[in-house]
Amino acid sequence: MDDRVIDVRTELDEAPLRPFHWMLVGLVLLAILFDGYDVLAPSYVIHYVAGAWHLDSAQSGLLVSAGLVGVMLGALVQGVIADRFGRRPTMIGGLLVSGVFSLLTAVFVDSYSGFLAIRVVTGLGLGVVMPLGTAYINEYLPSQSRFRLASLAAAGFSLGAVGAAVIGVLYTVHHGWQVLFYVGSGAGVVGLAFLAVFPESAEYLAARGRTAEAARLLSRVRPERASAYREGVFAAVRPDAGRSTRSREDWLLPLRPPYLRTTVGLWLSAFLLLFVNYGLSTWTPNLLVERGDSFSLGFGTGAALHSLPFLGGILCGYVADRRLGRRGSLAVWCTVGALATVSVILTHNPFVIVAVTTASGFFLIGSQFMLNNTCAMAYPVQARGTGTGFMLGFGRLGGILGPWIGGAVHGAWGTDATFIVIAVAGALTVATSSVIAPTKEAAASSRAAQAVPA
């Protein structure tokens, strides 16, 4: 190949880690923080409004699920928008929408129906953040450290959830549940700040023919090759002809061979893991209080549950990078996490409860981080945002059903049954993740899809 021809994917894969990478990890972490915060925030509303609004268990679960309906829709459409118009404007728009409507929730909502309606709209913005942030950071990170650093960026999810738990326990008693959403409105402030500091994806720019902009960003990734980027010719990611036809075909690419098998495995795994994530996040604090544990222990488990998943994701990524591959590491993590979840019903010892709850989050929620990164690199750049959005959009169905089914099971069969159902969902992920194509096979398919015909 001509030395003057610049392959953006190769340049990014082979780049050494630089401060620019760490800045991007920090920005994505900050954005994803608000997604994690919003997971747990509605759980702390249930305690205060269930009686006042005369809600049964299933209706209480909908306080959480309503926002997830919007998140699902936002995740499904964000990929198509981001692959068409860019990662940067889509991310900023999502943060602004979620921030504004979180503020409106705190200021104006005083009824069950009003809460459900405005949470759906808030979710539309939040649905952008996780899938787009995951696709974006995976596009920039070097291949040798991609899974680990992408999991570090996803640590924002855990930090946000812990923050919601801290505010829920310490401040809602004196300031009301509305304080949760005043804090959540900070997403809008971050969105405004991103106008100044959040760069577009270099790979996306090159794919769209905006090579001068791509060259400037690549020069920040690899300054020693700045002159080569200014003077070189960028390899085409896909043919120039038929833009409108390609745009229609790109969003269907995850549903076609050779990607279809992996897509099915990713979708089913995301459904089950998000069922587990939202089911545990919503019901663990309330169920422990109901069965007789203290308020501080019950709601403190919300913080415990989300305190270490980012480390679980990073370690899972390390094991995938170095030892077992992504399918093997996911199988181990989901098995151990399911066992930890079942253990909650076997003890009333507060130290053991905190330990096994922490383990459930470490392994099961940590597995979701690994799954997100696996999805992001399973598809070529023209369908990466769409593929990640499709997976998390479908997966949010599990997130919607987790709180609702958890409440229904609890109402019918009691506390223990809810934990058992959640544990079974985690164990089933071992089977669904086995369908995902191995790393080398997925990489070969992605390169083939990006190749320019002779």
GROMACS .gro file of C-alpha atoms in nm:
model
  454
    1MET     CA    1   0.000   0.000   0.000
    2ASP     CA    2   0.114   0.356  -0.075
    3ASP     CA    3   0.270   0.507   0.240
    4ARG     CA    4   0.075   0.825   0.169
    5VAL     CA    5  -0.261   0.645   0.203
    6ILE     CA    6  -0.405   0.697   0.552
    7ASP     CA    7  -0.625   0.422   0.697
    8VAL     CA    8  -0.800   0.592   0.989
    9ARG     CA    9  -0.894   0.271   1.167
   10THR     CA   10  -0.535   0.146   1.158
   11GLU     CA   11  -0.401   0.483   1.276
   12LEU     CA   12  -0.635   0.484   1.575
   13ASP     CA   13  -0.579   0.116   1.658
   14GLU     CA   14  -0.200   0.151   1.662
   15ALA     CA   15  -0.177   0.486   1.843
   16PRO     CA   16  -0.001   0.505   2.181
   17LEU     CA   17  -0.211   0.629   2.471
   18ARG     CA   18  -0.194   1.006   2.505
   19PRO     CA   19  -0.361   1.275   2.718
   20PHE     CA   20  -0.612   1.324   2.436
   21HIS     CA   21  -0.739   0.967   2.492
   22TRP     CA   22  -0.774   1.026   2.864
   23MET     CA   23  -0.964   1.348   2.801
   24LEU     CA   24  -1.213   1.159   2.582
   25VAL     CA   25  -1.249   0.884   2.842
   26GLY     CA   26  -1.327   1.151   3.101
   27LEU     CA   27  -1.583   1.327   2.882
   28VAL     CA   28  -1.766   1.006   2.798
   29LEU     CA   29  -1.755   0.901   3.164
   30LEU     CA   30  -1.915   1.232   3.260
   31ALA     CA   31  -2.194   1.192   3.005
   32ILE     CA   32  -2.267   0.831   3.101
   33LEU     CA   33  -2.274   0.932   3.468
   34PHE     CA   34  -2.617   1.085   3.413
   35ASP     CA   35  -2.749   0.762   3.260
   36GLY     CA   36  -2.636   0.571   3.568
   37TYR     CA   37  -2.773   0.838   3.798
   38ASP     CA   38  -3.112   0.814   3.635
   39VAL     CA   39  -3.123   0.434   3.678
   40LEU     CA   40  -3.146   0.458   4.054
   41ALA     CA   41  -3.307   0.801   4.108
   42PRO     CA   42  -3.671   0.689   4.049
   43SER     CA   43  -3.622   0.401   4.296
   44TYR     CA   44  -3.598   0.657   4.575
   45VAL     CA   45  -3.922   0.822   4.462
   46ILE     CA   46  -4.124   0.503   4.527
   47HIS     CA   47  -4.077   0.526   4.904
   48TYR     CA   48  -4.227   0.875   4.917
   49VAL     CA   49  -4.513   0.865   4.665
   50ALA     CA   50  -4.650   0.509   4.669
   51GLY     CA   51  -4.883   0.587   4.957
   52ALA     CA   52  -4.971   0.941   4.856
   53TRP     CA   53  -5.050   0.837   4.500
   54HIS     CA   54  -5.219   0.506   4.607
   55LEU     CA   55  -4.990   0.281   4.401
   56ASP     CA   56  -4.965  -0.099   4.410
   57SER     CA   57  -4.635  -0.283   4.351
   58ALA     CA   58  -4.670  -0.305   3.972
   59GLN     CA   59  -4.761   0.065   3.944
   60SER     CA   60  -4.463   0.154   4.162
   61GLY     CA   61  -4.240  -0.038   3.922
   62LEU     CA   62  -4.374   0.176   3.637
   63LEU     CA   63  -4.224   0.483   3.804
   64VAL     CA   64  -3.892   0.340   3.690
   65SER     CA   65  -4.011   0.171   3.371
   66ALA     CA   66  -4.171   0.485   3.225
   67GLY     CA   67  -3.836   0.653   3.182
   68LEU     CA   68  -3.699   0.337   3.027
   69VAL     CA   69  -3.963   0.347   2.755
   70GLY     CA   70  -3.816   0.679   2.646
   71VAL     CA   71  -3.462   0.545   2.687
   72MET     CA   72  -3.547   0.251   2.461
   73LEU     CA   73  -3.687   0.478   2.190
   74GLY     CA   74  -3.394   0.718   2.223
   75ALA     CA   75  -3.143   0.433   2.193
   76LEU     CA   76  -3.315   0.294   1.885
   77VAL     CA   77  -3.315   0.621   1.691
   78GLN     CA   78  -2.989   0.776   1.814
   79GLY     CA   79  -2.770   0.542   1.611
   80VAL     CA   80  -2.937   0.629   1.284
   81ILE     CA   81  -2.910   1.000   1.369
   82ALA     CA   82  -2.548   0.976   1.489
   83ASP     CA   83  -2.439   0.773   1.185
   84ARG     CA   84  -2.607   1.028   0.958
   85PHE     CA   85  -2.538   1.364   1.126
   86GLY     CA   86  -2.249   1.297   1.361
   87ARG     CA   87  -2.167   1.176   1.711
   88ARG     CA   88  -2.106   1.524   1.853
   89PRO     CA   89  -2.442   1.695   1.786
   90THR     CA   90  -2.635   1.383   1.880
   91MET     CA   91  -2.462   1.348   2.218
   92ILE     CA   92  -2.505   1.717   2.299
   93GLY     CA   93  -2.873   1.706   2.203
   94GLY     CA   94  -2.935   1.403   2.424
   95LEU     CA   95  -2.776   1.567   2.726
   96LEU     CA   96  -2.971   1.889   2.679
   97VAL     CA   97  -3.305   1.708   2.648
   98SER     CA   98  -3.249   1.495   2.957
   99GLY     CA   99  -3.127   1.792   3.161
  100VAL     CA  100  -3.419   2.019   3.074
  101PHE     CA  101  -3.684   1.758   3.143
  102SER     CA  102  -3.522   1.649   3.470
  103LEU     CA  103  -3.556   2.008   3.582
  104LEU     CA  104  -3.919   2.017   3.474
  105THR     CA  105  -3.980   1.698   3.676
  106ALA     CA  106  -3.849   1.860   3.992
  107VAL     CA  107  -4.040   2.186   3.943
  108PHE     CA  108  -4.380   2.083   3.809
  109VAL     CA  109  -4.462   1.713   3.864
  110ASP     CA  110  -4.707   1.637   4.144
  111SER     CA  111  -4.905   1.335   4.017
  112TYR     CA  112  -4.851   0.977   3.902
  113SER     CA  113  -4.962   1.039   3.543
  114GLY     CA  114  -4.756   1.355   3.516
  115PHE     CA  115  -4.447   1.177   3.646
  116LEU     CA  116  -4.487   0.893   3.393
  117ALA     CA  117  -4.537   1.129   3.099
  118ILE     CA  118  -4.240   1.354   3.165
  119ARG     CA  119  -4.015   1.059   3.245
  120VAL     CA  120  -4.078   0.916   2.899
  121VAL     CA  121  -3.955   1.239   2.739
  122THR     CA  122  -3.654   1.258   2.973
  123GLY     CA  123  -3.568   0.904   2.868
  124LEU     CA  124  -3.554   1.005   2.502
  125GLY     CA  125  -3.250   1.217   2.581
  126LEU     CA  126  -3.090   0.968   2.818
  127GLY     CA  127  -3.130   0.691   2.561
  128VAL     CA  128  -2.866   0.862   2.350
  129VAL     CA  129  -2.591   0.865   2.609
  130MET     CA  130  -2.484   0.506   2.676
  131PRO     CA  131  -2.497   0.359   2.322
  132LEU     CA  132  -2.346   0.664   2.157
  133GLY     CA  133  -2.082   0.714   2.425
  134THR     CA  134  -1.984   0.348   2.395
  135ALA     CA  135  -1.956   0.358   2.015
  136TYR     CA  136  -1.769   0.689   2.026
  137ILE     CA  137  -1.502   0.594   2.277
  138ASN     CA  138  -1.441   0.258   2.111
  139GLU     CA  139  -1.372   0.439   1.783
  140TYR     CA  140  -1.088   0.637   1.939
  141LEU     CA  141  -0.918   0.386   2.171
  142PRO     CA  142  -0.613   0.179   2.067
  143SER     CA  143  -0.688  -0.189   2.013
  144GLN     CA  144  -0.451  -0.315   2.284
  145SER     CA  145  -0.633  -0.134   2.565
  146ARG     CA  146  -0.977  -0.081   2.415
  147PHE     CA  147  -1.192  -0.304   2.637
  148ARG     CA  148  -1.030  -0.190   2.960
  149LEU     CA  149  -1.039   0.185   2.891
  150ALA     CA  150  -1.387   0.171   2.738
  151SER     CA  151  -1.502   0.000   3.058
  152LEU     CA  152  -1.336   0.279   3.254
  153ALA     CA  153  -1.537   0.535   3.056
  154ALA     CA  154  -1.850   0.334   3.132
  155ALA     CA  155  -1.763   0.366   3.502
  156GLY     CA  156  -1.967   0.685   3.487
  157PHE     CA  157  -2.274   0.463   3.502
  158SER     CA  158  -2.172   0.320   3.839
  159LEU     CA  159  -2.059   0.656   3.975
  160GLY     CA  160  -2.390   0.813   3.878
  161ALA     CA  161  -2.590   0.533   4.038
  162VAL     CA  162  -2.390   0.560   4.359
  163GLY     CA  163  -2.447   0.936   4.354
  164ALA     CA  164  -2.822   0.881   4.324
  165ALA     CA  165  -2.809   0.640   4.618
  166VAL     CA  166  -2.619   0.889   4.833
  167ILE     CA  167  -2.861   1.171   4.752
  168GLY     CA  168  -3.158   0.939   4.795
  169VAL     CA  169  -3.049   0.830   5.142
  170LEU     CA  170  -2.908   1.156   5.278
  171TYR     CA  171  -3.110   1.437   5.121
  172THR     CA  172  -3.456   1.322   5.017
  173VAL     CA  173  -3.572   1.296   5.381
  174HIS     CA  174  -3.524   1.670   5.434
  175HIS     CA  175  -3.559   1.811   5.082
  176GLY     CA  176  -3.810   1.576   4.918
  177TRP     CA  177  -3.769   1.341   4.625
  178GLN     CA  178  -3.751   1.640   4.390
  179VAL     CA  179  -3.390   1.702   4.490
  180LEU     CA  180  -3.294   1.395   4.287
  181PHE     CA  181  -3.410   1.560   3.968
  182TYR     CA  182  -3.262   1.900   4.041
  183VAL     CA  183  -2.928   1.722   4.048
  184GLY     CA  184  -3.018   1.523   3.734
  185SER     CA  185  -3.074   1.848   3.547
  186GLY     CA  186  -2.696   1.890   3.553
  187ALA     CA  187  -2.696   1.686   3.233
  188GLY     CA  188  -2.805   2.000   3.052
  189VAL     CA  189  -2.512   2.196   3.194
  190VAL     CA  190  -2.274   1.925   3.073
  191GLY     CA  191  -2.438   1.937   2.730
  192LEU     CA  192  -2.367   2.309   2.707
  193ALA     CA  193  -2.005   2.253   2.813
  194PHE     CA  194  -1.967   1.985   2.545
  195LEU     CA  195  -2.029   2.250   2.280
  196ALA     CA  196  -1.678   2.371   2.357
  197VAL     CA  197  -1.486   2.054   2.437
  198PHE     CA  198  -1.644   1.744   2.277
  199PRO     CA  199  -1.482   1.660   1.940
  200GLU     CA  200  -1.641   1.469   1.654
  201SER     CA  201  -1.528   1.114   1.578
  202ALA     CA  202  -1.226   1.116   1.345
  203GLU     CA  203  -1.335   0.790   1.187
  204TYR     CA  204  -1.684   0.930   1.123
  205LEU     CA  205  -1.535   1.245   0.964
  206ALA     CA  206  -1.315   1.041   0.732
  207ALA     CA  207  -1.607   0.819   0.634
  208ARG     CA  208  -1.803   1.133   0.539
  209GLY     CA  209  -1.522   1.278   0.330
  210ARG     CA  210  -1.438   1.553   0.584
  211THR     CA  211  -1.071   1.463   0.568
  212ALA     CA  212  -0.926   1.800   0.673
  213GLU     CA  213  -1.117   1.783   1.003
  214ALA     CA  214  -1.020   1.417   1.047
  215ALA     CA  215  -0.653   1.505   0.989
  216ARG     CA  216  -0.663   1.771   1.263
  217LEU     CA  217  -0.810   1.527   1.513
  218LEU     CA  218  -0.570   1.248   1.418
  219SER     CA  219  -0.285   1.493   1.476
  220ARG     CA  220  -0.402   1.521   1.837
  221VAL     CA  221  -0.398   1.141   1.867
  222ARG     CA  222  -0.060   1.096   1.694
  223PRO     CA  223   0.120   1.433   1.678
  224GLU     CA  224   0.433   1.273   1.534
  225ARG     CA  225   0.238   1.193   1.215
  226ALA     CA  226   0.072   1.533   1.173
  227SER     CA  227   0.255   1.608   0.849
  228ALA     CA  228   0.158   1.269   0.705
  229TYR     CA  229  -0.209   1.343   0.777
  230ARG     CA  230  -0.187   1.688   0.615
  231GLU     CA  231  -0.018   1.558   0.300
  232GLY     CA  232  -0.160   1.205   0.272
  233VAL     CA  233  -0.468   1.066   0.102
  234PHE     CA  234  -0.732   0.910   0.323
  235ALA     CA  235  -0.842   0.561   0.226
  236ALA     CA  236  -1.210   0.551   0.140
  237VAL     CA  237  -1.424   0.371   0.395
  238ARG     CA  238  -1.692   0.294   0.138
  239PRO     CA  239  -1.767   0.388  -0.223
  240ASP     CA  240  -1.857   0.746  -0.310
  241ALA     CA  241  -2.152   0.661  -0.530
  242GLY     CA  242  -2.504   0.604  -0.409
  243ARG     CA  243  -2.499   0.798  -0.079
  244SER     CA  244  -2.876   0.780  -0.025
  245THR     CA  245  -2.886   0.410  -0.104
  246ARG     CA  246  -2.595   0.344   0.132
  247SER     CA  247  -2.762   0.540   0.410
  248ARG     CA  248  -3.070   0.323   0.382
  249GLU     CA  249  -2.861   0.006   0.371
  250ASP     CA  250  -2.628   0.095   0.658
  251TRP     CA  251  -2.897   0.081   0.925
  252LEU     CA  252  -2.997  -0.266   0.802
  253LEU     CA  253  -2.641  -0.399   0.808
  254PRO     CA  254  -2.664  -0.546   1.164
  255LEU     CA  255  -2.962  -0.753   1.046
  256ARG     CA  256  -2.777  -0.911   0.754
  257PRO     CA  257  -2.507  -1.180   0.721
  258PRO     CA  258  -2.239  -1.204   0.844
  259TYR     CA  259  -2.358  -0.990   1.136
  260LEU     CA  260  -2.700  -1.142   1.201
  261ARG     CA  261  -2.580  -1.419   1.433
  262THR     CA  262  -2.385  -1.175   1.647
  263THR     CA  263  -2.676  -0.929   1.648
  264VAL     CA  264  -2.912  -1.194   1.785
  265GLY     CA  265  -2.666  -1.286   2.061
  266LEU     CA  266  -2.606  -0.921   2.150
  267TRP     CA  267  -2.976  -0.832   2.160
  268LEU     CA  268  -3.077  -1.126   2.377
  269SER     CA  269  -2.782  -1.074   2.612
  270ALA     CA  270  -2.861  -0.704   2.647
  271PHE     CA  271  -3.228  -0.783   2.717
  272LEU     CA  272  -3.135  -1.020   3.000
  273LEU     CA  273  -2.859  -0.807   3.153
  274LEU     CA  274  -3.070  -0.491   3.154
  275PHE     CA  275  -3.361  -0.690   3.302
  276VAL     CA  276  -3.119  -0.785   3.580
  277ASN     CA  277  -2.971  -0.436   3.614
  278TYR     CA  278  -3.298  -0.247   3.645
  279GLY     CA  279  -3.472  -0.521   3.840
  280LEU     CA  280  -3.198  -0.523   4.103
  281SER     CA  281  -3.162  -0.144   4.108
  282THR     CA  282  -3.533  -0.085   4.152
  283TRP     CA  283  -3.632  -0.356   4.398
  284THR     CA  284  -3.332  -0.455   4.609
  285PRO     CA  285  -3.354  -0.152   4.844
  286ASN     CA  286  -3.733  -0.168   4.879
  287LEU     CA  287  -3.751  -0.546   4.922
  288LEU     CA  288  -3.486  -0.556   5.192
  289VAL     CA  289  -3.667  -0.286   5.390
  290GLU     CA  290  -3.997  -0.467   5.348
  291ARG     CA  291  -3.863  -0.799   5.475
  292GLY     CA  292  -3.741  -0.632   5.795
  293ASP     CA  293  -3.392  -0.497   5.726
  294SER     CA  294  -3.319  -0.137   5.826
  295PHE     CA  295  -3.384   0.160   5.597
  296SER     CA  296  -3.014   0.251   5.592
  297LEU     CA  297  -2.916  -0.107   5.502
  298GLY     CA  298  -3.189  -0.151   5.242
  299PHE     CA  299  -3.122   0.172   5.060
  300GLY     CA  300  -2.749   0.152   5.124
  301THR     CA  301  -2.746  -0.163   4.911
  302GLY     CA  302  -2.835   0.060   4.616
  303ALA     CA  303  -2.495   0.222   4.658
  304ALA     CA  304  -2.329  -0.115   4.719
  305LEU     CA  305  -2.486  -0.260   4.406
  306HIS     CA  306  -2.338   0.013   4.188
  307SER     CA  307  -2.012   0.074   4.375
  308LEU     CA  308  -1.790  -0.170   4.184
  309PRO     CA  309  -1.944  -0.261   3.845
  310PHE     CA  310  -1.693  -0.038   3.666
  311LEU     CA  311  -1.411  -0.243   3.822
  312GLY     CA  312  -1.600  -0.555   3.722
  313GLY     CA  313  -1.620  -0.427   3.366
  314ILE     CA  314  -1.251  -0.332   3.358
  315LEU     CA  315  -1.143  -0.670   3.496
  316CYS     CA  316  -1.379  -0.849   3.257
  317GLY     CA  317  -1.220  -0.650   2.975
  318TYR     CA  318  -0.872  -0.746   3.094
  319VAL     CA  319  -0.968  -1.114   3.106
  320ALA     CA  320  -1.118  -1.081   2.759
  321ASP     CA  321  -0.810  -0.902   2.621
  322ARG     CA  322  -0.557  -1.138   2.779
  323ARG     CA  323  -0.719  -1.473   2.858
  324LEU     CA  324  -1.068  -1.594   2.775
  325GLY     CA  325  -1.194  -1.368   2.496
  326ARG     CA  326  -1.518  -1.179   2.527
  327ARG     CA  327  -1.750  -1.482   2.519
  328GLY     CA  328  -1.557  -1.672   2.786
  329SER     CA  329  -1.526  -1.372   3.016
  330LEU     CA  330  -1.897  -1.292   2.985
  331ALA     CA  331  -1.987  -1.654   3.071
  332VAL     CA  332  -1.777  -1.650   3.389
  333TRP     CA  333  -1.904  -1.309   3.500
  334CYS     CA  334  -2.273  -1.393   3.447
  335THR     CA  335  -2.247  -1.728   3.626
  336VAL     CA  336  -2.081  -1.583   3.936
  337GLY     CA  337  -2.320  -1.285   3.937
  338ALA     CA  338  -2.627  -1.508   3.924
  339LEU     CA  339  -2.500  -1.711   4.220
  340ALA     CA  340  -2.437  -1.394   4.418
  341THR     CA  341  -2.791  -1.269   4.350
  342VAL     CA  342  -2.949  -1.591   4.477
  343SER     CA  343  -2.738  -1.561   4.792
  344VAL     CA  344  -2.927  -1.246   4.896
  345ILE     CA  345  -3.229  -1.458   4.996
  346LEU     CA  346  -3.021  -1.688   5.216
  347THR     CA  347  -2.908  -1.438   5.478
  348HIS     CA  348  -3.014  -1.149   5.702
  349ASN     CA  349  -2.660  -1.074   5.813
  350PRO     CA  350  -2.602  -0.712   5.707
  351PHE     CA  351  -2.235  -0.764   5.622
  352VAL     CA  352  -2.312  -1.065   5.404
  353ILE     CA  353  -2.600  -0.880   5.235
  354VAL     CA  354  -2.371  -0.592   5.142
  355ALA     CA  355  -2.102  -0.834   5.022
  356VAL     CA  356  -2.326  -1.042   4.794
  357THR     CA  357  -2.509  -0.734   4.665
  358THR     CA  358  -2.177  -0.576   4.578
  359ALA     CA  359  -2.075  -0.899   4.404
  360SER     CA  360  -2.400  -0.902   4.204
  361GLY     CA  361  -2.324  -0.553   4.074
  362PHE     CA  362  -1.956  -0.628   4.016
  363PHE     CA  363  -2.028  -0.927   3.794
  364LEU     CA  364  -2.373  -0.875   3.637
  365ILE     CA  365  -2.373  -0.498   3.585
  366GLY     CA  366  -2.003  -0.517   3.502
  367SER     CA  367  -2.094  -0.767   3.229
  368GLN     CA  368  -2.312  -0.502   3.065
  369PHE     CA  369  -2.012  -0.275   3.020
  370MET     CA  370  -1.826  -0.556   2.849
  371LEU     CA  371  -2.125  -0.634   2.628
  372ASN     CA  372  -2.155  -0.269   2.519
  373ASN     CA  373  -1.791  -0.257   2.413
  374THR     CA  374  -1.824  -0.590   2.233
  375CYS     CA  375  -2.117  -0.451   2.035
  376ALA     CA  376  -1.942  -0.128   1.945
  377MET     CA  377  -1.658  -0.309   1.769
  378ALA     CA  378  -1.873  -0.579   1.609
  379TYR     CA  379  -1.986  -0.347   1.326
  380PRO     CA  380  -1.807  -0.116   1.077
  381VAL     CA  381  -1.807   0.260   1.132
  382GLN     CA  382  -2.105   0.334   0.905
  383ALA     CA  383  -2.328   0.112   1.120
  384ARG     CA  384  -2.153   0.128   1.457
  385GLY     CA  385  -2.381   0.380   1.623
  386THR     CA  386  -2.686   0.214   1.471
  387GLY     CA  387  -2.580  -0.135   1.581
  388THR     CA  388  -2.504  -0.024   1.937
  389GLY     CA  389  -2.830   0.171   1.954
  390PHE     CA  390  -3.031  -0.124   1.825
  391MET     CA  391  -2.879  -0.356   2.085
  392LEU     CA  392  -2.940  -0.122   2.377
  393GLY     CA  393  -3.281  -0.022   2.243
  394PHE     CA  394  -3.393  -0.384   2.233
  395GLY     CA  395  -3.217  -0.446   2.562
  396ARG     CA  396  -3.415  -0.166   2.725
  397LEU     CA  397  -3.722  -0.383   2.683
  398GLY     CA  398  -3.559  -0.598   2.948
  399GLY     CA  399  -3.494  -0.286   3.153
  400ILE     CA  400  -3.859  -0.187   3.125
  401LEU     CA  401  -3.981  -0.533   3.220
  402GLY     CA  402  -3.734  -0.575   3.508
  403PRO     CA  403  -3.898  -0.326   3.748
  404TRP     CA  404  -4.251  -0.415   3.635
  405ILE     CA  405  -4.211  -0.795   3.647
  406GLY     CA  406  -4.011  -0.762   3.968
  407GLY     CA  407  -4.304  -0.582   4.126
  408ALA     CA  408  -4.559  -0.827   3.988
  409VAL     CA  409  -4.359  -1.132   4.107
  410HIS     CA  410  -4.312  -0.972   4.445
  411GLY     CA  411  -4.684  -0.908   4.477
  412ALA     CA  412  -4.770  -1.266   4.382
  413TRP     CA  413  -4.496  -1.476   4.546
  414GLY     CA  414  -4.293  -1.253   4.774
  415THR     CA  415  -3.942  -1.115   4.810
  416ASP     CA  416  -3.743  -1.432   4.749
  417ALA     CA  417  -3.915  -1.502   4.416
  418THR     CA  418  -3.806  -1.164   4.278
  419PHE     CA  419  -3.439  -1.236   4.347
  420ILE     CA  420  -3.469  -1.586   4.198
  421VAL     CA  421  -3.622  -1.455   3.873
  422ILE     CA  422  -3.346  -1.196   3.841
  423ALA     CA  423  -3.076  -1.457   3.905
  424VAL     CA  424  -3.222  -1.690   3.639
  425ALA     CA  425  -3.210  -1.407   3.384
  426GLY     CA  426  -2.843  -1.352   3.464
  427ALA     CA  427  -2.765  -1.721   3.423
  428LEU     CA  428  -2.941  -1.737   3.086
  429THR     CA  429  -2.699  -1.474   2.955
  430VAL     CA  430  -2.428  -1.741   2.952
  431ALA     CA  431  -2.617  -1.914   2.669
  432THR     CA  432  -2.711  -1.602   2.470
  433SER     CA  433  -2.359  -1.455   2.479
  434SER     CA  434  -2.219  -1.777   2.334
  435VAL     CA  435  -2.387  -1.690   2.002
  436ILE     CA  436  -2.173  -1.375   1.959
  437ALA     CA  437  -1.899  -1.414   1.698
  438PRO     CA  438  -1.542  -1.450   1.833
  439THR     CA  439  -1.327  -1.135   1.829
  440LYS     CA  440  -1.117  -1.228   1.523
  441GLU     CA  441  -1.421  -1.330   1.321
  442ALA     CA  442  -1.601  -1.004   1.403
  443ALA     CA  443  -1.293  -0.797   1.314
  444ALA     CA  444  -1.259  -0.974   0.978
  445SER     CA  445  -1.625  -0.907   0.897
  446SER     CA  446  -1.587  -0.540   0.988
  447ARG     CA  447  -1.280  -0.498   0.766
  448ALA     CA  448  -1.458  -0.669   0.478
  449ALA     CA  449  -1.759  -0.437   0.512
  450GLN     CA  450  -1.534  -0.131   0.497
  451ALA     CA  451  -1.324  -0.245   0.206
  452VAL     CA  452  -1.342  -0.040  -0.111
  453PRO     CA  453  -1.419  -0.246  -0.421
  454ALA     CA  454  -1.152  -0.260  -0.691
   0.00000   0.00000   0.00000
